[in-house]
Amino acid sequence: MKRKITLKQIAKELDVSISTVSKALRNSVEISEDTKQKVQAFAKLYNYRPNNIALSLKNRKTNTIGIIIPEIVHHFFSKVIRGVELVANQRGYNVIVGLSNESFAKEVINMEMLANGSIDGFIISLSKETLRQQDYHHFNETINQGMPIVMFDRVVNEIQCDKVIVDDFEGAKNAVDKLVNNGCNNVALITTKDYVSVGRLRTQGYIESLKNHNLELKSELILKLDDNIDYEVNLDALEKEIQQLFKANKTIDGIFAVNELYALTAMRVASRLGFNVPNDIQVVGFTDGVLSKHSTPSLSTVSQHAQLMGEKAATLLIDRLENDDDYENYQTQIIASELIERESTK
Amino acid sequence: MKRKITLKQIAKELDVSISTVSKALRNSVEISEDTKQKVQAFAKLYNYRPNNIALSLKNRKTNTIGIIIPEIVHHFFSKVIRGVELVANQRGYNVIVGLSNESFAKEVINMEMLANGSIDGFIISLSKETLRQQDYHHFNETINQGMPIVMFDRVVNEIQCDKVIVDDFEGAKNAVDKLVNNGCNNVALITTKDYVSVGRLRTQGYIESLKNHNLELKSELILKLDDNIDYEVNLDALEKEIQQLFKANKTIDGIFAVNELYALTAMRVASRLGFNVPNDIQVVGFTDGVLSKHSTPSLSTVSQHAQLMGEKAATLLIDRLENDDDYENYQTQIIASELIERESTK
């Protein structure tokens, strides 16, 4: 493989200093015409590509936004990225994406890598492991170094920065209100363990709705699943958990599930057990996924407006990058969710 | 907003050269202890983060792979990225993703940005605009500068590099063979204009299958759609085109569509026109999408094994990065597609 030639190698070949090579490549008046021509010819000969980042240490404006997301095979995050892209392109910014794969270490590595001159600021949704470990030092360090962060969806109170969230609590409350108003008296909740903030808030919305309707909160109707298990590939395990829930609670007539996978699986398990959706059991999910509208029956969902979240996050970040005065005047923007009624509810 | 301090600013504050600051931060023996302590203390005070890329101009090994894909809201590309990630992580590499949004200019900008020291090599699927314009100078330049590229799915013969493709021709031929063997005599093809290589190869597979079965190739049964129109948002336009195809050709009893959207839309239009799928019309798509198995009826597809494509691409790239001897010994790996039979075929 042909090797890249470096500034240092050019300097050595021509017996001049690195600084001279660098200046000659930038056509500096400090360097003689003769030397400039020699350096530039040599660089051209060897296809030398100046490291723009090195050369622009002065202002370090890259016009690039770094997005760190927990996983890529997820319609919600894809839509957020599309929203970020839309605004970024309008305002002359580029976007690059790093993946944490729900790992704390990978989140840190990605941030380190991108913060080293590749980007001007971050848009981030936290990994599950970070939320579990509650170790946020990498965010604080980045912000302290003057690089702004906008968090979306999975955010934490501990970090002072701009945030964009969906109204998880209200959205969940509205969904359960709908089920109760549709005649459900025993609404079960399928949710995640509490360390993921969105799961916790959606659980609280469920509890609040029951309280408002003077319905008893029954702990046996709340199924808290371990979000570390990849149920997409362990669908059997998920089905077993949900089947167990139905079998232990024969009076369930409504399901609120905090994501698409749980909701679709609940519908399938219900059908298999001989229940009709929506006549016997009504189901609402919380998602922007594509499957909801294509499933049979189609799934009623609380839509998160993922693309709008991305647009808002990009706007907050670019505004901050372009207005130096805004120091620490942090905003949390709440995107209103929307209950989309389809066939899984009456 | 708190400003980042730069090497230049440190140098100015301490009245030393940039080179001295840089060397002091790297603890160089060329710099006196006194100066080193002063520089390091100052840098610490202002949270100065050395630009690793600038400091490592010498070997420039970043252990990072750059992926450039045409669009993010696309299950196929998400799965490829997952495959790349899997192998990259195993072999100690990080992954960052740039998006071309099917634009030539954005593809070039993304490559420029990442090639400037952020990554060691590229994994790329070409944008539609690049394929249409047939301008590949940015790939050649990158490769000439010693940065390897692996192309996947949308590749071009004009560029000498490693490639991973699916057997589009064979996959399409098998799909049409299946339809004909299932009793279809008038198989229509819904495809894209010819500049996207995969569409062209799938079209050739269709033609070959008809020839092998001594079936007449009827141009009126081939619907070539303009791939520049985003039919995801212009679904009505797509439905109209397909409805027109059915209405003009009442004997159609099979459909082979080169992607999921065309296939699912064809099923929906067929149902609306009173045809039963699969009894009256059988449909096969070409895709790794998630909707195929969740649609009603579920869609038979030629699976591309997207994740495997990503794994192979990452392996080719990392092998090349780690073996300098392999110069120009380029490989094209072909991933065998697989016909997955679901309810839309008999």
XYZ file of C-alpha atoms in Angstrom:
692
model
C 0.000 0.000 0.000
C 1.262 3.435 -0.936
C 2.206 5.342 2.200
C 0.983 8.816 2.966
C 3.831 11.296 3.118
C 3.892 13.500 6.193
C 5.007 17.052 6.851
C 7.942 15.608 8.752
C 9.020 13.445 5.846
C 8.830 16.359 3.437
C 10.899 18.441 5.851
C 13.512 15.703 6.118
C 13.707 15.146 2.375
C 14.195 18.844 1.666
C 16.319 19.449 4.738
C 14.154 22.261 6.085
C 12.097 22.568 9.291
C 8.529 21.272 9.603
C 7.450 24.807 10.269
C 8.980 25.910 6.947
C 7.158 23.165 5.076
C 3.898 24.069 6.749
C 4.337 27.762 5.974
C 5.436 27.058 2.414
C 2.321 24.973 1.816
C 0.210 27.842 3.099
C 2.085 30.197 0.786
C 3.418 32.261 3.685
C 5.338 35.482 2.859
C 7.888 34.431 5.472
C 9.238 31.780 3.111
C 11.305 32.442 -0.006
C 9.730 31.837 -3.404
C 12.396 29.281 -4.177
C 11.664 27.218 -1.066
C 7.915 27.531 -1.560
C 8.160 26.194 -5.099
C 10.364 23.336 -4.014
C 8.076 22.339 -1.133
C 4.896 22.689 -3.141
C 6.272 20.673 -6.037
C 7.442 17.959 -3.689
C 4.115 17.871 -1.875
C 2.287 17.636 -5.180
C 4.546 14.863 -6.393
C 3.743 12.784 -3.341
C 0.081 13.695 -3.163
C 0.616 15.336 0.191
C -2.712 16.338 1.689
C -2.325 18.990 4.370
C -4.024 18.162 7.602
C -6.642 20.891 7.678
C -7.251 20.351 11.334
C -3.594 20.841 12.166
C -3.421 23.896 9.963
C -6.523 25.400 11.462
C -5.639 24.979 15.106
C -6.121 28.710 15.315
C -9.877 28.901 15.078
C -10.815 25.215 14.992
C -14.141 25.917 13.367
C -15.006 22.744 11.504
C -18.663 23.432 10.685
C -19.324 19.841 11.595
C -21.694 18.425 14.188
C -20.991 15.104 15.873
C -23.953 12.914 16.788
C -23.477 10.048 19.242
C -26.338 7.576 19.341
C -26.712 4.320 21.251
C -27.673 2.149 18.289
C -28.072 2.431 14.565
C -30.665 -0.217 13.758
C -33.421 1.830 15.308
C -35.922 3.874 13.372
C -36.205 6.506 16.102
C -32.507 7.397 15.994
C -32.432 7.337 12.188
C -35.250 9.851 12.126
C -33.527 12.080 14.681
C -30.393 12.056 12.517
C -32.473 12.974 9.489
C -33.822 15.963 11.432
C -30.346 17.050 12.513
C -29.115 16.724 8.925
C -31.950 18.812 7.580
C -31.188 21.805 9.808
C -27.422 21.315 9.610
C -27.498 21.393 5.814
C -29.660 24.494 5.770
C -27.190 26.264 8.008
C -24.012 25.089 6.302
C -22.968 22.357 8.704
C -21.918 18.803 8.073
C -22.884 15.860 10.283
C -20.945 12.795 11.371
C -22.298 9.980 13.461
C -20.602 7.899 16.137
C -22.171 4.842 17.732
C -21.911 3.967 21.400
C -23.630 0.589 21.021
C -25.111 1.202 24.485
C -21.575 1.002 25.908
C -20.082 3.583 28.263
C -16.551 2.943 27.005
C -17.540 3.331 23.367
C -19.392 6.546 24.173
C -16.239 7.947 25.785
C -13.996 6.760 22.934
C -16.268 8.270 20.301
C -16.433 11.585 22.105
C -12.662 11.693 22.591
C -12.106 10.948 18.954
C -14.527 13.515 17.591
C -13.670 16.203 20.138
C -10.089 16.211 18.894
C -10.703 18.781 16.226
C -13.198 16.991 13.984
C -16.334 18.756 15.158
C -17.635 21.937 16.775
C -20.215 20.383 19.082
C -22.147 17.265 20.033
C -25.702 16.012 19.854
C -25.964 12.975 22.119
C -28.404 10.404 23.412
C -26.846 8.543 26.333
C -26.008 4.859 26.315
C -27.811 2.567 28.729
C -24.545 1.683 30.409
C -23.756 5.350 31.042
C -27.186 5.818 32.596
C -26.689 2.744 34.736
C -23.188 3.693 35.881
C -24.137 7.357 36.300
C -20.632 8.341 35.218
C -20.922 11.612 33.323
C -17.367 12.947 33.564
C -16.828 12.869 29.808
C -19.728 15.254 29.256
C -18.520 17.692 31.886
C -14.976 17.627 30.530
C -16.179 18.303 27.006
C -18.380 21.187 28.108
C -15.627 22.622 30.299
C -13.336 22.675 27.310
C -15.776 24.892 25.519
C -17.414 22.342 23.264
C -21.191 22.496 23.560
C -23.382 19.416 23.938
C -27.081 19.046 23.228
C -28.630 15.930 24.748
C -31.806 14.403 23.368
C -34.276 11.743 24.504
C -32.008 9.999 27.021
C -30.793 12.937 29.091
C -29.677 13.421 32.697
C -30.360 16.231 35.126
C -26.790 16.108 36.402
C -25.360 17.724 33.267
C -25.876 21.399 32.554
C -26.477 21.659 28.812
C -29.197 22.159 26.225
C -31.643 19.280 26.042
C -34.473 18.140 23.805
C -36.888 15.646 25.257
C -40.276 14.284 24.441
C -42.993 14.665 27.080
C -42.614 11.045 28.158
C -44.704 11.543 31.289
C -47.589 13.337 29.517
C -47.446 11.033 26.514
C -47.729 7.950 28.704
C -50.495 9.503 30.801
C -52.484 10.336 27.656
C -52.053 6.816 26.326
C -53.333 5.243 29.553
C -56.131 7.835 29.789
C -57.197 6.703 26.321
C -57.233 3.041 27.334
C -59.225 3.773 30.497
C -61.654 6.025 28.652
C -62.094 3.230 26.109
C -63.326 1.002 28.922
C -60.174 -0.735 30.131
C -60.182 -1.399 33.877
C -57.047 -3.496 34.134
C -54.326 -1.813 32.157
C -50.981 -3.566 32.370
C -47.691 -1.766 31.836
C -44.746 -3.309 29.987
C -41.698 -1.175 30.697
C -37.949 -1.226 31.305
C -35.962 -1.154 34.521
C -35.793 2.321 35.951
C -32.285 3.481 35.071
C -33.330 4.582 31.587
C -34.957 7.931 32.241
C -37.550 7.635 29.497
C -38.785 4.312 30.854
C -39.073 5.788 34.336
C -41.060 8.809 33.162
C -43.403 6.682 31.076
C -43.986 4.470 34.092
C -44.821 7.550 36.153
C -47.304 8.684 33.496
C -49.028 5.306 33.724
C -49.228 5.566 37.514
C -50.551 9.129 37.345
C -53.312 8.198 34.910
C -54.504 5.330 37.077
C -54.521 7.636 40.105
C -56.528 10.283 38.243
C -59.106 7.654 37.357
C -59.201 6.251 40.888
C -57.962 2.923 39.629
C -55.916 0.747 41.922
C -52.212 0.481 41.099
C -51.449 -3.243 41.013
C -47.776 -4.104 41.039
C -48.506 -7.473 39.421
C -49.712 -5.611 36.321
C -46.333 -3.914 35.850
C -43.808 -5.966 33.921
C -40.325 -4.439 34.193
C -38.022 -5.983 31.630
C -34.265 -6.069 31.725
C -33.247 -3.716 28.971
C -29.799 -5.287 28.726
C -31.253 -8.327 27.042
C -31.518 -7.790 23.299
C -35.085 -8.998 22.920
C -34.954 -8.400 19.146
C -32.820 -11.526 18.954
C -34.311 -13.188 22.047
C -37.902 -12.833 21.001
C -38.820 -16.107 22.659
C -37.700 -14.799 26.037
C -39.785 -11.665 25.579
C -42.826 -13.667 24.529
C -42.441 -15.883 27.582
C -42.315 -12.902 29.945
C -45.431 -11.367 28.398
C -47.294 -14.683 28.255
C -46.531 -15.081 31.947
C -48.035 -11.634 32.588
C -51.251 -12.529 30.748
C -51.569 -15.936 32.359
C -51.064 -14.599 35.873
C -53.565 -11.775 35.296
C -56.550 -13.026 33.347
C -58.456 -9.763 33.690
C -56.003 -7.635 31.699
C -57.972 -5.660 29.119
C -55.405 -3.027 28.169
C -51.658 -2.874 27.580
C -49.444 0.165 27.552
C -45.927 -0.693 26.376
C -43.018 1.752 26.435
C -41.643 0.734 23.047
C -42.699 -0.775 19.748
C -41.154 -4.198 20.223
C -42.902 -4.790 23.551
C -46.235 -3.592 22.142
C -46.106 -5.679 18.967
C -45.021 -8.739 20.922
C -47.854 -8.205 23.404
C -50.353 -8.107 20.530
C -48.956 -11.313 19.086
C -48.962 -13.126 22.431
C -52.514 -11.928 23.147
C -53.734 -13.290 19.792
C -51.999 -16.575 20.411
C -53.750 -16.885 23.771
C -57.083 -16.441 22.000
C -57.707 -12.777 22.790
C -58.961 -10.409 20.119
C -57.161 -7.068 19.779
C -58.843 -4.598 20.281
C -62.107 -6.246 21.402
C -60.681 -8.167 24.374
C -57.421 -6.333 24.893
C -56.465 -2.880 23.639
C -52.801 -2.023 23.112
C -50.883 1.262 22.868
C -47.126 1.545 22.278
C -44.681 4.448 22.589
C -42.646 4.760 19.415
C -41.942 6.296 16.047
C -41.223 2.915 14.500
C -42.312 1.887 11.021
C -43.791 -1.435 12.038
C -46.670 0.056 14.012
C -48.617 1.165 10.985
C -47.847 -1.990 9.010
C -48.655 -4.568 11.692
C -51.932 -6.471 11.746
C -53.853 -5.035 13.512
C -51.996 -1.748 13.153
C -50.711 -0.442 16.467
C -51.913 2.728 18.184
C -48.870 4.638 19.377
C -47.623 7.699 21.173
C -45.504 9.336 18.457
C -42.310 11.041 19.569
C -41.787 13.217 16.495
C -38.217 12.009 16.197
C -37.340 14.127 13.177
C -38.564 17.272 14.935
C -36.406 16.340 17.926
C -33.387 16.214 15.637
C -34.279 19.557 14.071
C -34.632 21.219 17.482
C -31.393 19.710 18.754
C -29.475 20.955 15.706
C -30.992 24.417 16.019
C -30.042 24.659 19.699
C -26.491 23.516 18.994
C -25.849 25.753 15.985
C -27.407 28.765 17.738
C -25.034 28.190 20.618
C -22.042 27.748 18.307
C -22.856 30.996 16.550
C -23.749 33.087 19.613
C -20.943 33.206 22.098
C -22.977 35.264 24.566
C -25.350 32.453 25.435
C -22.965 31.057 27.991
C -24.771 28.711 30.357
C -28.186 29.999 29.421
C -29.262 26.401 28.875
C -32.638 25.377 27.530
C -34.662 22.191 27.782
C -37.112 21.956 24.907
C -39.992 19.559 25.291
C -41.496 18.093 22.141
C -45.176 17.321 22.536
C -45.962 13.706 21.763
C -49.073 12.751 19.854
C -51.394 9.795 20.332
C -51.964 8.161 16.946
C -54.983 5.886 17.064
C -54.893 2.835 14.865
C -56.601 -0.574 14.986
C -55.218 -1.833 18.308
C -57.520 0.492 20.263
C -61.289 0.865 20.007
C -19.536 30.207 25.625
C -16.171 29.353 27.061
C -13.580 29.460 24.293
C -11.146 26.704 23.625
C -7.597 27.872 24.080
C -5.299 27.089 21.186
C -1.639 26.272 20.915
C -1.142 29.684 19.367
C -2.809 31.466 22.248
C -0.702 29.579 24.793
C 2.401 30.491 22.824
C 1.408 34.149 22.737
C 0.564 34.291 26.434
C 3.882 32.731 27.417
C 5.876 34.493 24.704
C 7.320 31.308 23.234
C 6.932 29.683 19.818
C 4.080 27.345 18.930
C 6.628 24.655 18.330
C 7.948 25.120 21.885
C 4.443 24.788 23.321
C 3.789 21.703 21.268
C 7.084 20.112 22.313
C 6.576 21.089 25.947
C 3.176 19.442 25.977
C 4.730 16.304 24.571
C 7.403 16.473 27.269
C 10.198 16.806 24.705
C 13.799 16.708 25.968
C 14.517 19.657 23.678
C 12.632 21.969 26.045
C 13.888 23.095 29.447
C 12.154 21.772 32.576
C 11.219 25.296 33.553
C 9.453 26.015 30.247
C 7.761 22.627 30.221
C 6.318 23.190 33.681
C 5.114 26.649 32.747
C 3.449 25.462 29.521
C 1.906 22.390 31.096
C 0.542 24.347 34.029
C -0.933 26.952 31.704
C -2.481 24.309 29.452
C -4.004 22.579 32.457
C -5.385 25.828 33.811
C -7.207 26.494 30.539
C -8.236 22.902 29.930
C -6.163 22.778 26.788
C -6.762 19.535 24.928
C -3.944 18.711 22.557
C -5.076 17.930 19.071
C -4.068 14.303 18.855
C -4.343 14.334 15.131
C -1.966 17.264 14.827
C 0.406 15.678 17.290
C 0.394 12.359 15.526
C 1.025 13.571 12.011
C 3.923 11.170 12.022
C 2.108 7.881 11.829
C -1.509 9.019 11.498
C -2.870 5.679 12.641
C -6.292 6.489 14.071
C -7.731 2.973 14.344
C -10.960 4.424 13.042
C -12.975 3.397 9.997
C -15.126 5.922 8.150
C -18.357 4.689 6.595
C -20.121 6.838 4.006
C -23.670 5.769 3.231
C -26.297 7.380 1.004
C -29.085 7.499 3.579
C -29.656 6.685 7.198
C -33.360 5.866 7.353
C -32.823 2.603 5.572
C -32.718 -0.765 7.273
C -30.233 -2.198 4.785
C -27.584 0.413 5.553
C -28.192 0.195 9.305
C -27.561 -3.531 9.156
C -24.393 -3.074 7.109
C -23.117 -0.613 9.721
C -23.912 -3.113 12.456
C -21.805 -5.680 10.599
C -18.904 -3.262 10.184
C -19.104 -2.330 13.879
C -19.037 -5.958 14.924
C -15.785 -6.745 13.127
C -14.260 -3.326 13.868
C -14.829 -3.764 17.598
C -13.368 -7.245 17.575
C -10.236 -5.933 15.902
C -9.840 -2.783 17.982
C -11.201 -0.245 15.532
C -13.743 2.494 16.000
C -16.367 3.461 13.415
C -17.763 6.817 12.380
C -20.490 7.369 9.871
C -20.927 10.147 7.320
C -24.047 10.612 5.231
C -24.068 11.611 1.584
C -27.853 11.932 1.380
C -27.560 10.660 -2.202
C -25.657 13.858 -3.054
C -22.336 13.930 -4.914
C -21.240 17.138 -3.177
C -22.015 15.782 0.275
C -20.158 12.581 -0.512
C -17.075 14.595 -1.488
C -17.348 16.885 1.563
C -17.701 13.951 3.930
C -14.732 12.184 2.433
C -12.574 15.327 2.532
C -13.493 15.896 6.151
C -12.814 12.358 7.321
C -9.715 11.827 5.177
C -8.029 14.727 6.957
C -6.612 12.612 9.709
C -9.768 11.294 11.379
C -9.749 7.826 9.896
C -7.506 5.155 8.396
C -9.783 4.019 5.587
C -13.265 4.143 4.077
C -16.190 1.804 3.591
C -18.508 3.405 1.043
C -21.739 2.846 -0.828
C -22.011 5.416 -3.630
C -24.669 8.103 -3.801
C -27.138 8.013 -6.676
C -25.902 11.375 -7.896
C -22.327 10.122 -8.063
C -23.455 7.113 -10.083
C -25.439 9.362 -12.406
C -22.621 11.882 -12.906
C -19.998 9.158 -13.118
C -17.510 11.480 -11.417
C -15.242 9.328 -9.311
C -12.218 11.613 -8.875
C -12.605 11.775 -5.082
C -12.221 8.023 -4.785
C -9.134 7.937 -6.966
C -7.545 10.835 -5.093
C -8.162 9.172 -1.761
C -6.739 5.857 -2.907
C -3.730 7.577 -4.522
C -2.967 9.242 -1.224
C -2.664 5.849 0.364
C -6.022 5.655 2.089
C -7.806 2.419 1.219
C -11.469 2.267 0.238
C -13.822 -0.690 0.332
C -17.003 -0.201 -1.690
C -20.164 -2.151 -0.954
C -23.499 -2.687 -2.704
C -23.373 0.348 -4.984
C -19.947 -0.028 -6.569
C -18.385 0.940 -9.890
C -15.994 -0.957 -12.146
C -14.040 2.221 -12.851
C -12.460 2.300 -9.387
C -9.752 -0.177 -8.420
C -10.430 -1.124 -4.824
C -11.834 -3.893 -2.673
C -15.573 -4.427 -3.111
C -18.356 -6.359 -1.462
C -21.467 -6.931 -3.491
C -24.498 -9.121 -3.342
C -25.164 -11.385 -6.325
C -27.816 -9.044 -7.675
C -27.976 -10.813 -11.001
C -28.260 -14.320 -9.530
C -30.622 -13.194 -6.800
C -32.974 -11.609 -9.290
C -32.778 -14.587 -11.616
C -33.637 -16.972 -8.770
C -36.582 -14.808 -7.741
C -38.032 -14.765 -11.247
C -37.278 -18.492 -11.663
C -39.345 -19.063 -8.548
C -42.279 -17.036 -9.888
C -42.191 -18.840 -13.236
C -41.876 -22.257 -11.603
C -44.858 -21.302 -9.429
C -46.905 -20.915 -12.606
C -46.509 -17.233 -13.481
C -46.449 -16.584 -17.229
C -46.515 -12.798 -17.200
C -44.014 -11.587 -14.656
C -43.697 -7.815 -14.509
C -40.555 -6.076 -13.271
C -40.601 -2.923 -11.160
C -37.122 -1.463 -11.184
C -35.109 1.765 -11.212
C -33.471 3.637 -14.053
C -30.249 2.011 -15.102
C -27.610 4.251 -13.550
C -27.810 2.507 -10.182
C -25.745 -0.603 -10.756
C -27.795 -2.851 -8.495
C -31.004 -1.985 -10.360
C -29.333 -2.739 -13.681
C -28.035 -6.125 -12.529
C -31.394 -7.110 -11.069
C -33.034 -6.162 -14.347
C -30.545 -8.377 -16.205
C -31.343 -11.264 -13.846
C -35.031 -10.880 -14.683
C -34.301 -10.887 -18.421
C -32.036 -13.937 -18.115
C -34.652 -15.923 -16.226
C -37.320 -15.209 -18.841
C -34.906 -16.241 -21.587
C -34.036 -19.490 -19.806
C -37.739 -20.307 -19.584
C -38.386 -19.363 -23.234
C -40.721 -16.619 -22.112
C -41.089 -13.531 -24.253
C -39.525 -10.352 -22.881
C -42.240 -7.698 -23.069
C -41.037 -4.136 -22.573
C -44.505 -3.079 -21.435
C -44.084 -5.329 -18.388
C -40.980 -3.462 -17.229
C -41.678 -0.380 -15.134
C -38.546 1.741 -14.713
C -39.054 4.301 -11.976
C -37.152 7.508 -11.496
C -35.115 6.859 -8.402
C -34.665 10.578 -7.762
C -38.242 10.867 -6.629
C -38.551 10.040 -2.945
C -41.475 7.676 -3.233
C -41.525 7.151 0.528
C -43.066 10.609 0.771
C -44.713 10.520 -2.670
C -46.467 7.222 -2.166
C -49.423 8.360 -4.267
C -47.179 8.869 -7.277
C -45.719 5.394 -6.854
C -49.165 3.838 -6.490
C -50.322 5.604 -9.637
C -47.371 4.290 -11.656
C -47.966 0.734 -10.486
C -51.732 0.951 -10.950
C -51.067 2.091 -14.505
C -48.858 -0.980 -15.036
C -51.592 -3.334 -13.807
C -54.351 -1.630 -15.775
C -52.393 -1.652 -19.023
C -51.429 -5.316 -18.571
C -54.354 -7.306 -17.241
C -52.562 -10.635 -17.583
C -49.827 -9.886 -15.032
C -49.628 -12.814 -12.621
C -46.247 -12.158 -11.026
C -44.256 -9.152 -9.843
C -40.563 -8.931 -9.173
C -39.636 -5.615 -7.543
C -36.056 -4.488 -6.918
C -36.751 -3.060 -3.467
C -39.114 -3.393 -0.534
C -41.087 -0.211 -1.094
C -41.945 -1.090 -4.697
C -42.911 -4.647 -3.707
C -45.122 -3.662 -0.756
C -46.787 -0.942 -2.817
C -47.405 -3.409 -5.654
C -49.112 -5.790 -3.197
C -51.303 -2.984 -1.873
C -52.277 -1.750 -5.339
C -53.007 -5.312 -6.479
C -55.324 -5.878 -3.508
C -57.070 -2.611 -4.162
C -57.681 -3.640 -7.767
C -59.335 -6.802 -6.510
C -56.481 -9.254 -7.032
C -55.595 -11.780 -4.369
C -51.930 -12.107 -3.426
C -50.657 -14.812 -3.938
C -53.563 -16.567 -5.712
C -53.922 -14.103 -8.600
C -50.590 -12.313 -8.425
C -47.409 -13.495 -6.710
C -44.879 -10.922 -5.540
C -41.179 -11.103 -4.679
C -39.068 -8.157 -3.482
C -35.321 -7.644 -3.133
C -34.502 -6.364 0.337
C -33.412 -6.886 3.895
C -36.127 -4.600 5.228
C -38.119 -5.222 8.378
C -41.511 -4.566 6.817
C -41.444 -7.623 4.571
C -42.016 -10.110 7.358
C -44.585 -7.916 9.110
C -46.714 -6.991 6.096
C -50.016 -8.704 5.337
C -49.525 -10.931 3.449
C -45.875 -11.183 4.407
C -43.556 -10.556 1.481
C -41.258 -13.134 -0.087
C -37.871 -11.521 -0.615
C -34.364 -11.982 -1.880
C -32.340 -11.308 1.267
C -29.049 -9.461 0.829
C -27.456 -10.449 4.139
C -26.640 -6.831 4.875
C -24.893 -7.490 8.179
C -22.624 -10.065 6.544
C -21.792 -7.500 3.844
C -20.692 -5.096 6.560
C -18.607 -7.765 8.261
C -16.860 -8.680 5.004
C -16.220 -5.032 4.111
C -14.664 -4.346 7.522
C -12.512 -7.463 7.285
C -11.230 -6.488 3.837
C -10.451 -2.949 4.986
C -8.716 -3.868 8.232
C -6.725 -6.647 6.544
C -5.512 -4.098 4.014
C -4.683 -1.549 6.724
C -2.659 -4.114 8.606
C -0.876 -5.732 5.652
C 1.076 -3.243 3.640
C 2.139 -5.897 1.120
C -1.317 -6.322 -0.362
C -0.816 -3.360 -2.653
C -3.379 -3.409 -5.457
C -4.249 -7.029 -4.937
C -7.900 -6.030 -4.895
C -10.740 -8.415 -4.192
C -14.423 -8.375 -5.023
C -16.343 -10.537 -2.604
C -19.789 -11.636 -3.637
C -22.306 -12.368 -0.915
C -24.816 -15.012 -1.944
C -28.381 -13.786 -1.653
C -31.130 -16.047 -0.349
C -34.733 -16.331 -1.445
C -36.940 -16.208 1.631
C -40.403 -17.499 0.843
C -43.298 -15.943 2.713
C -47.015 -15.527 2.002
C -46.791 -13.438 -1.168
C -45.736 -16.441 -3.219
C -47.412 -19.834 -3.523
